[in-house]
Coordinates of C-alpha atoms in Angstrom, one line a residue:
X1 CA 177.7 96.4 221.9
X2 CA 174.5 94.7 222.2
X3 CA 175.8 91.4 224.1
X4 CA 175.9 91.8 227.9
X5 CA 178.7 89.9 229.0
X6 CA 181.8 91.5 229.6
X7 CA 184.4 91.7 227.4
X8 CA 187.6 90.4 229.0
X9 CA 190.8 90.1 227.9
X10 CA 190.4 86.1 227.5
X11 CA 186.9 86.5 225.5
X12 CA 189.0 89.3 223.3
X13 CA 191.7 86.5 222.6
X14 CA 189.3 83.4 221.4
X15 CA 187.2 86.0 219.4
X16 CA 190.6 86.9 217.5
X17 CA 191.4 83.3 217.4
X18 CA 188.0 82.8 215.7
X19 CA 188.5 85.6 213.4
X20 CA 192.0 84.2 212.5
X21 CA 191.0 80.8 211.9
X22 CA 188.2 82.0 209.5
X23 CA 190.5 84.5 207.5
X24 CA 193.0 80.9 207.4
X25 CA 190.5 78.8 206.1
X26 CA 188.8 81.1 203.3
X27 CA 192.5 81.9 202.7
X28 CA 193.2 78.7 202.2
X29 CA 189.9 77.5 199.9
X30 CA 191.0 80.1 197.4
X31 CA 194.0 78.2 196.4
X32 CA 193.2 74.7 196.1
X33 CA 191.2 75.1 193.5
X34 CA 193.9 75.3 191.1
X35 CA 195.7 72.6 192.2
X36 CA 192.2 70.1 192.4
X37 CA 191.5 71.2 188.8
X38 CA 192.7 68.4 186.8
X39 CA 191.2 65.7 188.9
X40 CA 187.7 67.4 188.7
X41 CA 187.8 68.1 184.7
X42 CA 189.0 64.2 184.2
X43 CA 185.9 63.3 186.7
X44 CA 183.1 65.9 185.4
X45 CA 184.5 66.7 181.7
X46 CA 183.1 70.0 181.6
X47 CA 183.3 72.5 178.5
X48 CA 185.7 74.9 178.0
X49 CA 183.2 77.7 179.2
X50 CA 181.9 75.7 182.1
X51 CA 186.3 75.2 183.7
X52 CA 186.0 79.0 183.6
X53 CA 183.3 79.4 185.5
X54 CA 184.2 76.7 187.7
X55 CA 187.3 79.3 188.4
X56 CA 185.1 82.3 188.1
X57 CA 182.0 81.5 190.0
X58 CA 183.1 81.9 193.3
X59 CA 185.6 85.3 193.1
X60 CA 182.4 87.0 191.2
X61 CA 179.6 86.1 194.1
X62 CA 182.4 87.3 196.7
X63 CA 183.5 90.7 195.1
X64 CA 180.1 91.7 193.8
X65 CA 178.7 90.9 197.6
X66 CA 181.1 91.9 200.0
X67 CA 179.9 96.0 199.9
X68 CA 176.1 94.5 200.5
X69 CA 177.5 92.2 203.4
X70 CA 179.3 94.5 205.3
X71 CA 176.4 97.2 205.8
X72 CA 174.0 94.1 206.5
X73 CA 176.2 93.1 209.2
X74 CA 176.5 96.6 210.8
X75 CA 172.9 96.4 210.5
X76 CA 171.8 93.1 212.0
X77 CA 174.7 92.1 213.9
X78 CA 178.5 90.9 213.0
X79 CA 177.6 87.9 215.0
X80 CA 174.8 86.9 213.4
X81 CA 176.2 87.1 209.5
X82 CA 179.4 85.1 210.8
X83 CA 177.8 82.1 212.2
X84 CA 174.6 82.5 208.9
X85 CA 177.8 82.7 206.7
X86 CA 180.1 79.9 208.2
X87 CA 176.7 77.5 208.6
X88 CA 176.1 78.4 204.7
X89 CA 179.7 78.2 203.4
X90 CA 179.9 74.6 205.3
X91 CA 177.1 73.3 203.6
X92 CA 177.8 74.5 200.3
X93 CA 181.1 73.4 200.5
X94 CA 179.9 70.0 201.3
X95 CA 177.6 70.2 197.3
X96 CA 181.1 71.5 195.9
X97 CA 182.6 68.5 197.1
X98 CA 180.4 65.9 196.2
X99 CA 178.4 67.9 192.7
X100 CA 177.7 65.6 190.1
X101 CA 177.7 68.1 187.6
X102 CA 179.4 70.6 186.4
X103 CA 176.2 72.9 186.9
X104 CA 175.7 72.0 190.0
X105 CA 179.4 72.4 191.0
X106 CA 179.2 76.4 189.5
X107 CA 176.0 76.8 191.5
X108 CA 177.7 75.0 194.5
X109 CA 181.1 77.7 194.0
X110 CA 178.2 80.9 193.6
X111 CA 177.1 80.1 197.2
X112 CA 180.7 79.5 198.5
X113 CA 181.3 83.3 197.2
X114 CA 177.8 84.4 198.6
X115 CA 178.7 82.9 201.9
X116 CA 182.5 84.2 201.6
X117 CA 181.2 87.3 201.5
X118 CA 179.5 87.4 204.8
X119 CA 182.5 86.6 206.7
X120 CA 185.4 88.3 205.9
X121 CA 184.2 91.9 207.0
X122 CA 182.3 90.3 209.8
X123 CA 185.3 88.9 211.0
X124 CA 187.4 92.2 210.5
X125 CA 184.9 94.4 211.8
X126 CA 184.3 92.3 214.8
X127 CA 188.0 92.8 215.8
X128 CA 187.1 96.6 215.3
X129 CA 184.6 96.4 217.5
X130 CA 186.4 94.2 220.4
X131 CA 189.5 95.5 220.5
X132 CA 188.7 99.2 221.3
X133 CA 192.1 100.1 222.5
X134 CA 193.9 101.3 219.5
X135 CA 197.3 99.9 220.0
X136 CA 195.9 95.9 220.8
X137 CA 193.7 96.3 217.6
X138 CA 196.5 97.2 215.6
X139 CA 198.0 93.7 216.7
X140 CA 194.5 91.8 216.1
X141 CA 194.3 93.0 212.8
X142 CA 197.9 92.3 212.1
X143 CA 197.4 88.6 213.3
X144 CA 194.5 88.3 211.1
X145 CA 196.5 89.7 208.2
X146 CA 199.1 87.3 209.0
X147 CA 197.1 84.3 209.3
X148 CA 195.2 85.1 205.6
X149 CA 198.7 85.4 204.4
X150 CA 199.6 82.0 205.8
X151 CA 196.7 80.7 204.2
X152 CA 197.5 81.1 201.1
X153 CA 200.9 79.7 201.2
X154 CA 199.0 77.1 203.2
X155 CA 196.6 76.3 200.7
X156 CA 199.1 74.7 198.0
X157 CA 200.4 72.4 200.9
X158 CA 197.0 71.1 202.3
X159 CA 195.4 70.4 198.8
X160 CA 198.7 68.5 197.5
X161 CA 198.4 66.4 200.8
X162 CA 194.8 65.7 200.1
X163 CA 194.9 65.3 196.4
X164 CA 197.9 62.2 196.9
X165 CA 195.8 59.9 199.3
X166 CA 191.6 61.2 198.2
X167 CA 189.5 62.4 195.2
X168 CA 189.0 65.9 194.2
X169 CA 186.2 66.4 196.5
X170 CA 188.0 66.3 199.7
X171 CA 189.8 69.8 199.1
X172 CA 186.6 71.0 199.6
X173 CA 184.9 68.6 202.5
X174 CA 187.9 69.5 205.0
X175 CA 185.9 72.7 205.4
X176 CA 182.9 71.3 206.8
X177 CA 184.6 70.6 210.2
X178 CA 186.7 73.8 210.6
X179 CA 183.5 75.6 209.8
X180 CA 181.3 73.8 212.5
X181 CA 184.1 74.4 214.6
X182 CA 183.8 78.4 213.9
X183 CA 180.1 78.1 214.7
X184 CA 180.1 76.1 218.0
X185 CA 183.2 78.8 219.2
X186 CA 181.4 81.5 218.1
X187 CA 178.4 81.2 219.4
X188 CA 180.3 80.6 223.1
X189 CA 182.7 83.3 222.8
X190 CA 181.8 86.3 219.9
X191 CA 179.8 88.9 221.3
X192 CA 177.2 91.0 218.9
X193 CA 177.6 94.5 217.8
X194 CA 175.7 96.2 215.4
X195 CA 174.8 100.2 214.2
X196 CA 172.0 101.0 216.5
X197 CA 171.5 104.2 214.3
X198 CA 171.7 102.0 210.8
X199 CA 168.6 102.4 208.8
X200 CA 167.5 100.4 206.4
X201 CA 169.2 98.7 202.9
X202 CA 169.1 100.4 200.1
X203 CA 168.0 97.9 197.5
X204 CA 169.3 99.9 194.4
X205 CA 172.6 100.4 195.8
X206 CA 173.0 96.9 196.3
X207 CA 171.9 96.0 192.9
X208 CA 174.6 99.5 191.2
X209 CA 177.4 97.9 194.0
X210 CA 176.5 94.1 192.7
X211 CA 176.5 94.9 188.6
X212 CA 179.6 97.9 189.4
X213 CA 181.8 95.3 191.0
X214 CA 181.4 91.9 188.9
X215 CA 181.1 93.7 185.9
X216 CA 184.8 95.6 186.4
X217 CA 186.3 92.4 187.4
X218 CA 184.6 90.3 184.3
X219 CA 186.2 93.0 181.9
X220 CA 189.6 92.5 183.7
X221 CA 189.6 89.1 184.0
X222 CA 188.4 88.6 179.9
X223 CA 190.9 90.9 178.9
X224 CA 193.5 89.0 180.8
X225 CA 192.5 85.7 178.8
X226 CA 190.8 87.0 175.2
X227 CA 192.6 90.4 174.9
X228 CA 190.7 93.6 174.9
X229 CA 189.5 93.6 171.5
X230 CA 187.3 90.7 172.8
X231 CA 183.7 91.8 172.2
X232 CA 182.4 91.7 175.9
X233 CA 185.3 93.2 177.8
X234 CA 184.6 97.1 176.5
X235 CA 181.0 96.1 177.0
X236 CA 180.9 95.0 180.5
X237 CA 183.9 97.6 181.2
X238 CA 181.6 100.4 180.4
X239 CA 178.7 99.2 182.5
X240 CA 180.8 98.4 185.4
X241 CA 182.0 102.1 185.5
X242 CA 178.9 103.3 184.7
X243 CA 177.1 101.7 187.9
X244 CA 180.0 102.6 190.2
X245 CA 179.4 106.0 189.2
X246 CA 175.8 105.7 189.8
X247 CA 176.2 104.1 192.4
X248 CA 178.9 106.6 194.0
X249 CA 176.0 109.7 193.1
X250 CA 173.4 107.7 194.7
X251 CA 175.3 107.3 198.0
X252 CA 175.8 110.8 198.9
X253 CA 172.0 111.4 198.5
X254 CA 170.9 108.3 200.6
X255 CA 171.5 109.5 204.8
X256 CA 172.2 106.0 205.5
X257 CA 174.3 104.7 202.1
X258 CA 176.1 101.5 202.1
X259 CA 179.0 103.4 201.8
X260 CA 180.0 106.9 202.7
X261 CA 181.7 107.8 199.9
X262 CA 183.4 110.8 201.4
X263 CA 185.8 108.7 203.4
X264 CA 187.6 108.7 200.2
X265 CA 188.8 112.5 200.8
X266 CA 190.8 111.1 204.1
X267 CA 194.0 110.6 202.6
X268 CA 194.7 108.1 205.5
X269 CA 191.5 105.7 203.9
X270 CA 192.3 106.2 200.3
X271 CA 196.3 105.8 200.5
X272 CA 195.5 102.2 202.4
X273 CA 193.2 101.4 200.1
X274 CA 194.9 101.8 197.1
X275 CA 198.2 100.1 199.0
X276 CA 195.8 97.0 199.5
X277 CA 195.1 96.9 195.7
X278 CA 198.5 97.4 194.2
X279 CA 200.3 95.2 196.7
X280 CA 198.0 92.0 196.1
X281 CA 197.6 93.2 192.5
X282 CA 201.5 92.4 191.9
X283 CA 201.8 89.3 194.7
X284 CA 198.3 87.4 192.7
X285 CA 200.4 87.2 189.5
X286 CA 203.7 86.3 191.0
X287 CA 202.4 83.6 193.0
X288 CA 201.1 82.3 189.6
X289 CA 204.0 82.9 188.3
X290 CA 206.0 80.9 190.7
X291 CA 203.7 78.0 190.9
X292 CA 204.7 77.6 187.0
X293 CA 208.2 77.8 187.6
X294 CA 208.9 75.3 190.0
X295 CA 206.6 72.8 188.8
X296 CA 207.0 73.0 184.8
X297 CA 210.3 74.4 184.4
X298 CA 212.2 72.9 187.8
X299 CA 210.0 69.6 187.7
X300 CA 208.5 69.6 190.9
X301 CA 205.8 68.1 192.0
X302 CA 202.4 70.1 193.1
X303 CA 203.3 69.4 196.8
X304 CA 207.1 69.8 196.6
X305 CA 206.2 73.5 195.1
X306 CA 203.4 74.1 197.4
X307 CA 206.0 73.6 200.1
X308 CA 208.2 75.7 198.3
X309 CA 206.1 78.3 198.5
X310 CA 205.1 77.9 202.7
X311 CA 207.8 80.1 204.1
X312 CA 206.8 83.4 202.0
X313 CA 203.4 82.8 203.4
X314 CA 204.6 82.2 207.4
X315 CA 206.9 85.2 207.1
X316 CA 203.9 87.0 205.9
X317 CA 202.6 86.1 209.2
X318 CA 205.7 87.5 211.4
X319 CA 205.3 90.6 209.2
X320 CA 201.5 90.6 210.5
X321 CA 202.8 90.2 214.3
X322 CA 205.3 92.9 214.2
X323 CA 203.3 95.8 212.4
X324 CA 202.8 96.7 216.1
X325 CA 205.6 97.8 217.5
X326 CA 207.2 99.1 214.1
X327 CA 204.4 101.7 213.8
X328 CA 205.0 102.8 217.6
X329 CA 208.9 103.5 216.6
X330 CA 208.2 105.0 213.0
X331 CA 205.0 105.7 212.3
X332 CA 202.1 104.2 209.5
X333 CA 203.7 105.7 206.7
X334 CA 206.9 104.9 207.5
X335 CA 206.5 101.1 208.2
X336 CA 203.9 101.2 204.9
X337 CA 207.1 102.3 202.9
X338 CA 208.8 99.9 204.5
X339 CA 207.2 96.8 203.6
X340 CA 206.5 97.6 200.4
X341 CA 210.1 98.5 199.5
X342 CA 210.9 95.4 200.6
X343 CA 208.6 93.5 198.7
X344 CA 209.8 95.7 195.7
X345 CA 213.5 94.5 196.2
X346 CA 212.4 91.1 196.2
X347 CA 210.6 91.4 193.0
X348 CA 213.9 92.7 191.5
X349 CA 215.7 89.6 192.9
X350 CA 213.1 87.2 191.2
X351 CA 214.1 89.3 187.5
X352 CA 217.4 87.2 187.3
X353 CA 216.3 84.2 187.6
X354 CA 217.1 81.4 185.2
X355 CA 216.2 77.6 184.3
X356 CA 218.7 76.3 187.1
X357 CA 218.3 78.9 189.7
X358 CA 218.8 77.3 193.1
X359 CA 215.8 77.0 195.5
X360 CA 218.3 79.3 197.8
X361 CA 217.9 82.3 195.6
X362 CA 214.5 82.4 196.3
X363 CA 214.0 81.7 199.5
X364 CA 215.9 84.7 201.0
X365 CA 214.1 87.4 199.0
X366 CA 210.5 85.5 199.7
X367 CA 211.3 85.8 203.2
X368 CA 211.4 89.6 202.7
X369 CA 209.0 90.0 200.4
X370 CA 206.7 87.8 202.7
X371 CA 207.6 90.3 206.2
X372 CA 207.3 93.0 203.7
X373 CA 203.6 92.2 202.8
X374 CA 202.7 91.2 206.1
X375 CA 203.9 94.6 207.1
X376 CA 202.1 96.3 204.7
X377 CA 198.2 94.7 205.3
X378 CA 198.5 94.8 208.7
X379 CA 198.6 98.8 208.9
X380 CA 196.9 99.5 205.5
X381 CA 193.8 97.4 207.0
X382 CA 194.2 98.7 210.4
X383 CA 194.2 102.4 208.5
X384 CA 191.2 101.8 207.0
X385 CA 189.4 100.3 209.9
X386 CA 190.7 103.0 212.1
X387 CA 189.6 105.9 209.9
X388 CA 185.8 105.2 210.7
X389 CA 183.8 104.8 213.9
X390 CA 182.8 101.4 214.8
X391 CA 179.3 101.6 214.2
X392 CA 180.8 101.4 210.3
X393 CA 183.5 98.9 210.5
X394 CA 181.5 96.5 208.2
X395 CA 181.6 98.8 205.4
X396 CA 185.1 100.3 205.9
X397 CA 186.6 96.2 206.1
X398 CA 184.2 95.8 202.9
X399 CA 185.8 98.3 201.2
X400 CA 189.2 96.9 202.2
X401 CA 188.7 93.5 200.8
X402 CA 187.2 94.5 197.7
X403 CA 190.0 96.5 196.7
X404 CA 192.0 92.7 197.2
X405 CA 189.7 91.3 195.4
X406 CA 189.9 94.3 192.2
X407 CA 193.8 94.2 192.7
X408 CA 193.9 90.6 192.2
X409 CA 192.1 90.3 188.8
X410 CA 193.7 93.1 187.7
X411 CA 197.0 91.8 189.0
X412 CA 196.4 88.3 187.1
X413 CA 195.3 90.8 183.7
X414 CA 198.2 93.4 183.8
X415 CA 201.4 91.4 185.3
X416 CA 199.3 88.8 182.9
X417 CA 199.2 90.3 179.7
X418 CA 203.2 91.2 180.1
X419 CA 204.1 87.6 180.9
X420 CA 202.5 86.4 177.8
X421 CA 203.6 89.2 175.5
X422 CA 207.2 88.6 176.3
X423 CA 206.7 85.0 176.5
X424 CA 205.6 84.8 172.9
X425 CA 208.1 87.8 171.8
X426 CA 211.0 85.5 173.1
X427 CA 209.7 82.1 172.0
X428 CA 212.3 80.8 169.2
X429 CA 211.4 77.2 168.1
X430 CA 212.8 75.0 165.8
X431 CA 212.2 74.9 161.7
X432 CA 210.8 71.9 161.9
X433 CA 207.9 71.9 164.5
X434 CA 204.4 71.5 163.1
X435 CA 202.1 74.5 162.4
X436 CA 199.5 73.4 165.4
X437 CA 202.8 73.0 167.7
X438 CA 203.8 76.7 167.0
X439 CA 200.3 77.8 168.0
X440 CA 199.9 75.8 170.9
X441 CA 203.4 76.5 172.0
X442 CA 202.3 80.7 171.5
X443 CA 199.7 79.8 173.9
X444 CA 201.6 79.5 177.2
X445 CA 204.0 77.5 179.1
X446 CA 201.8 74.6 179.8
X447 CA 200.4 74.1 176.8
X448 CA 203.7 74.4 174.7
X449 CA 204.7 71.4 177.2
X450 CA 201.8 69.1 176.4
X451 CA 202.2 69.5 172.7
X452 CA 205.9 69.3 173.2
X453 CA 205.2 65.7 174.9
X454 CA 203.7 64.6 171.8
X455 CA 206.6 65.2 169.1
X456 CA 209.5 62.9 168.7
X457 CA 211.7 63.0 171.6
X458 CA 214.5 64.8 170.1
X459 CA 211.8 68.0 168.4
X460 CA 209.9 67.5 171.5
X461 CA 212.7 68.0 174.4
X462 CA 214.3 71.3 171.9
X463 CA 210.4 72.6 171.6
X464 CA 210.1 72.1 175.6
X465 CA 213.9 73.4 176.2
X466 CA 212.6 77.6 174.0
X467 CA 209.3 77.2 176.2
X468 CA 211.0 77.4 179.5
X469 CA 213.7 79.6 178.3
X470 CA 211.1 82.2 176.8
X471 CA 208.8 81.9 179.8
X472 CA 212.3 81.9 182.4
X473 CA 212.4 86.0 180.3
X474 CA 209.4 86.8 180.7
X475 CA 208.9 86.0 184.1
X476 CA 212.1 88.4 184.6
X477 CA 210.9 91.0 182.9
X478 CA 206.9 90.6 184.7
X479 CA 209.0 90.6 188.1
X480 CA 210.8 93.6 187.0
X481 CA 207.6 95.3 186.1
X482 CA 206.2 94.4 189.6
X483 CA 209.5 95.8 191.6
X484 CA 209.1 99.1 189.6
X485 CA 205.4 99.4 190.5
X486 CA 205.5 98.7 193.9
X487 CA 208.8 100.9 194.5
X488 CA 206.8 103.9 193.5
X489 CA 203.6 102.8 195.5
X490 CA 206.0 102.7 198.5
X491 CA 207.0 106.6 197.7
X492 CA 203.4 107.5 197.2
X493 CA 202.6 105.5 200.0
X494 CA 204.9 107.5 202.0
X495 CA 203.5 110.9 200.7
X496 CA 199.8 109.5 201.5
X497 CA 200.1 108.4 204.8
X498 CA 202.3 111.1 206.3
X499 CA 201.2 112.6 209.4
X500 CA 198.8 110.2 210.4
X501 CA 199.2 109.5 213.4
X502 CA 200.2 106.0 215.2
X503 CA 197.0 105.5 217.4
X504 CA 194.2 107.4 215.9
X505 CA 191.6 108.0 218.7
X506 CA 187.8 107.7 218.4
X507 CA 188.0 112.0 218.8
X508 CA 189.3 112.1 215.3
X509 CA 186.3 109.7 213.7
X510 CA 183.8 112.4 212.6
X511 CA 182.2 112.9 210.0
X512 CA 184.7 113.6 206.7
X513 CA 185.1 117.5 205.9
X514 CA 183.4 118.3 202.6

């Protein structure tokens, strides 16, 4: 620690709340998006191309930064990046809110991602670094995994809210206070850590880590949307992989690498990791999913459905809160399993759903699934923060939230690809609908709705009525998918994690056996 004050047990509670209220807030800003996206195309009428990269802009900047971010924090101080990353994503938020343009609002959303990226390992790695007693960390981190998870559920609700009374805009301005409020407690209450043995950056790493990262997540995200035999997806798949490589060889050469990539032969690190990925990789495309269901084939409004959606995220939150005390009784690999079995029956639940299912039958096994995932990235990050000293945490919690940010693309892009394969496999409409209907109706859901809205009302309610009953199929058979994947990442979990013990001590941090 390089702040003098002492750390006591009050300063170690507002830094958490701090932490927390950052990991809410970027939690948050991820999903209103989506819901503000109508009102900003009617405003800005951008292309095609530019909507993408409205969507895009922001999740590339993070993922391609947050490896580069971490290390410069361990390097110059957690402290520091925080309140230089809160102060920026304030004030970029602000240009997202009011851009005039549509080129000024993707340049607006790259900053947002640039500044994203400076505090969510700050924020993790500050716990690290605070809480040094291994059984109190292990309920930080589980409170800020809860509270991301609330956010998200959260998001939905707050930009509903907004969007009825203001413009577009204001999804984005409400982060200017929270932000300032981050800054004025942080610089009261966060004390500064840093690597006192860190050398400098590497500037090729960052560049292999930068081109590595966006370039695999383009390829996923294009072949979600164009198919692979799309032109650029084998094309930017191949560079991404080659640069990771690279980058990978380059690391074990460098003696101060951005990441030590020999922490991947701890089973501990590389089991949580890869339990981070797969678990956000199937809840990305089922909160999609659901998000279609209740508003295009229930009705609902954005609102109503965002509120829908609240308890899954808030149980999330109790899952957080009593990772604790579960690991104490049974152990990481145990409570691992645990929650991800649960989240697996859940997903098993949602594959017999219909067009009337009642709200009833959802909400128990979101509940579950929500206490299940909490569960799950409460010990996985705890793992991975645990399995390195603290001098490192910046890197290790970079690691950890780029593997969320991979699992989600590729979540959106696998679960993805089967929802619309089954959707269009199962789509039976009428003799008599238009040529240009059929195709937009192959499309997806919302689309076959639109175009459905524009035939007679007798063809257009019968082409409406095969939509939602195709897309009702597939999303069975997507969920189904999901349950079977995550029930096999909770027995490989299991396998993984085994014999780690509940509180790793510091003794056990050395370097990783070759």
């Amino acid at each position: 620690m390089t702040d003098h004050l002492p750390i006591t047990d009050r300063r170690r509670r507002a830094t958490l709340a701090v932490a927390c209220l950052a990991a809410l807030l970027l939690s948050v800003d991820v999903t209103v998006l989506h819901l503000a996206l109508p009102q900003l195309v009617a405003d800005l009428r951008p292309s095609a191309t530019q909507i993408l990269w409205i969507g895009d802009a922001y999740g590339f900047a993070l993922a391609g930064l947050l490896i580069t971010m971490g290390n410069l924090g361990d390097r110059i101080g957690r402290r520091r990046l925080l309140l230089i990353g809160a102060t920026a994503f304030g004030a970029a938020s602000a240009v997202t809110a009011y851009a005039p343009t549509p080129e000024l609002l993707i340049a607006a959303r790259v900053l947002l991602g640039v500044a994203g990226a400076t505090i969510m390992p700050s924020t993790l790695s500050i716990i690290r670094n605070v809480f040094t007693d291994p059984r109190q960390r292990t309920t930080a981190i589980g409170l800020w995994s809860g509270m991301g998870a609330a956010g998200f559920a959260l998001g939905p609700v707050v930009g509903g809210l907004l969007l009825d009374h203001f413009w577009w805009g204001s999804v984005f301005l409400i982060n200017v206070p929270v932000m300032a409020l981050i800054v004025v407690a942080g610089l009261a209450v966060l004390p500064e850590s840093r690597n006192p043995a860190a050398g400098r950056v590497d500037p090729a790493s960052v560049l292999l880590s930068l081109v590595g990262v966006t370039s695999l997540i383009y390829a996923v995200k294009e072949a979600a949307g164009h198919g692979l035999t799309d032109a650029g997806v084998p094309v930017a798949a191949v560079v991404g992989i080659a640069a990771l490589v690279m980058f990978a060889r380059r690391q074990t050469r460098l003696a101060e690498p951005l990441i030590d990539v020999r922490l991947f032969r701890r089973r501990a690190f590389t089991a949580s990791v890869g339990a981070n990925l797969i678990a956000i990789f199937g809840m990305s495309a089922l909160s999609l999913i659901f998000a279609w269901y209740f508003q295009l084939v229930l009705g609902w409004s954005p609102l109503r459905a965002g509120l829908a959606g609240l308890p899954g995220g808030l149980s999330a939150a109790v899952g957080g809160v009593l990772a604790a005390g579960l690991i104490t009784r049974w152990g990481r690999a145990r409570v691992v399993a645990l929650g991800l079995a649960m989240a697996a029956a859940a997903f098993a639940c949602y594959s017999r759903v219909g067009l009337d299912t009642p709200y009833l039958y959802f909400l128990v096994p979101m509940i579950v699934c929500g206490v299940g995932i909490g569960l799950t990235f409460a010990v996985t990050n705890d793992t991975v923060l645990a399995s390195v000293p603290r001098e490192r945490a910046g890197a290790a919690a970079a690691i950890s939230e780029t593997s969320f940010e991979l699992g989600g693309a590729l979540g959106i892009a696998i679960l993805g690809s089967i929802l619309t394969g089954v959707y269009r496999g199962d789509l039976r409409l009428p003799a008599g609908a238009p040529g240009e209907v059929t195709a937009a109706a192959a499309e997806s859901l919302p689309t076959a709705l639109r175009a459905a809205a524009a035939l007679p009302a007798e063809l257009g309610e019968v082409v409406a009525e095969a939509a939602r009953r195709a897309f009702v199929t597939s999303v069975g058979v997507t969920s189904l998918a999901a349950a079977v994947l995550i029930a096999v990442l909770a027995a490989v979990s299991l396998a993984g994690l085994r014999g780690v013990p509940d509180v790793i001590p510091e003794e056990l941090l050395s370097e990783p056996r070759s």
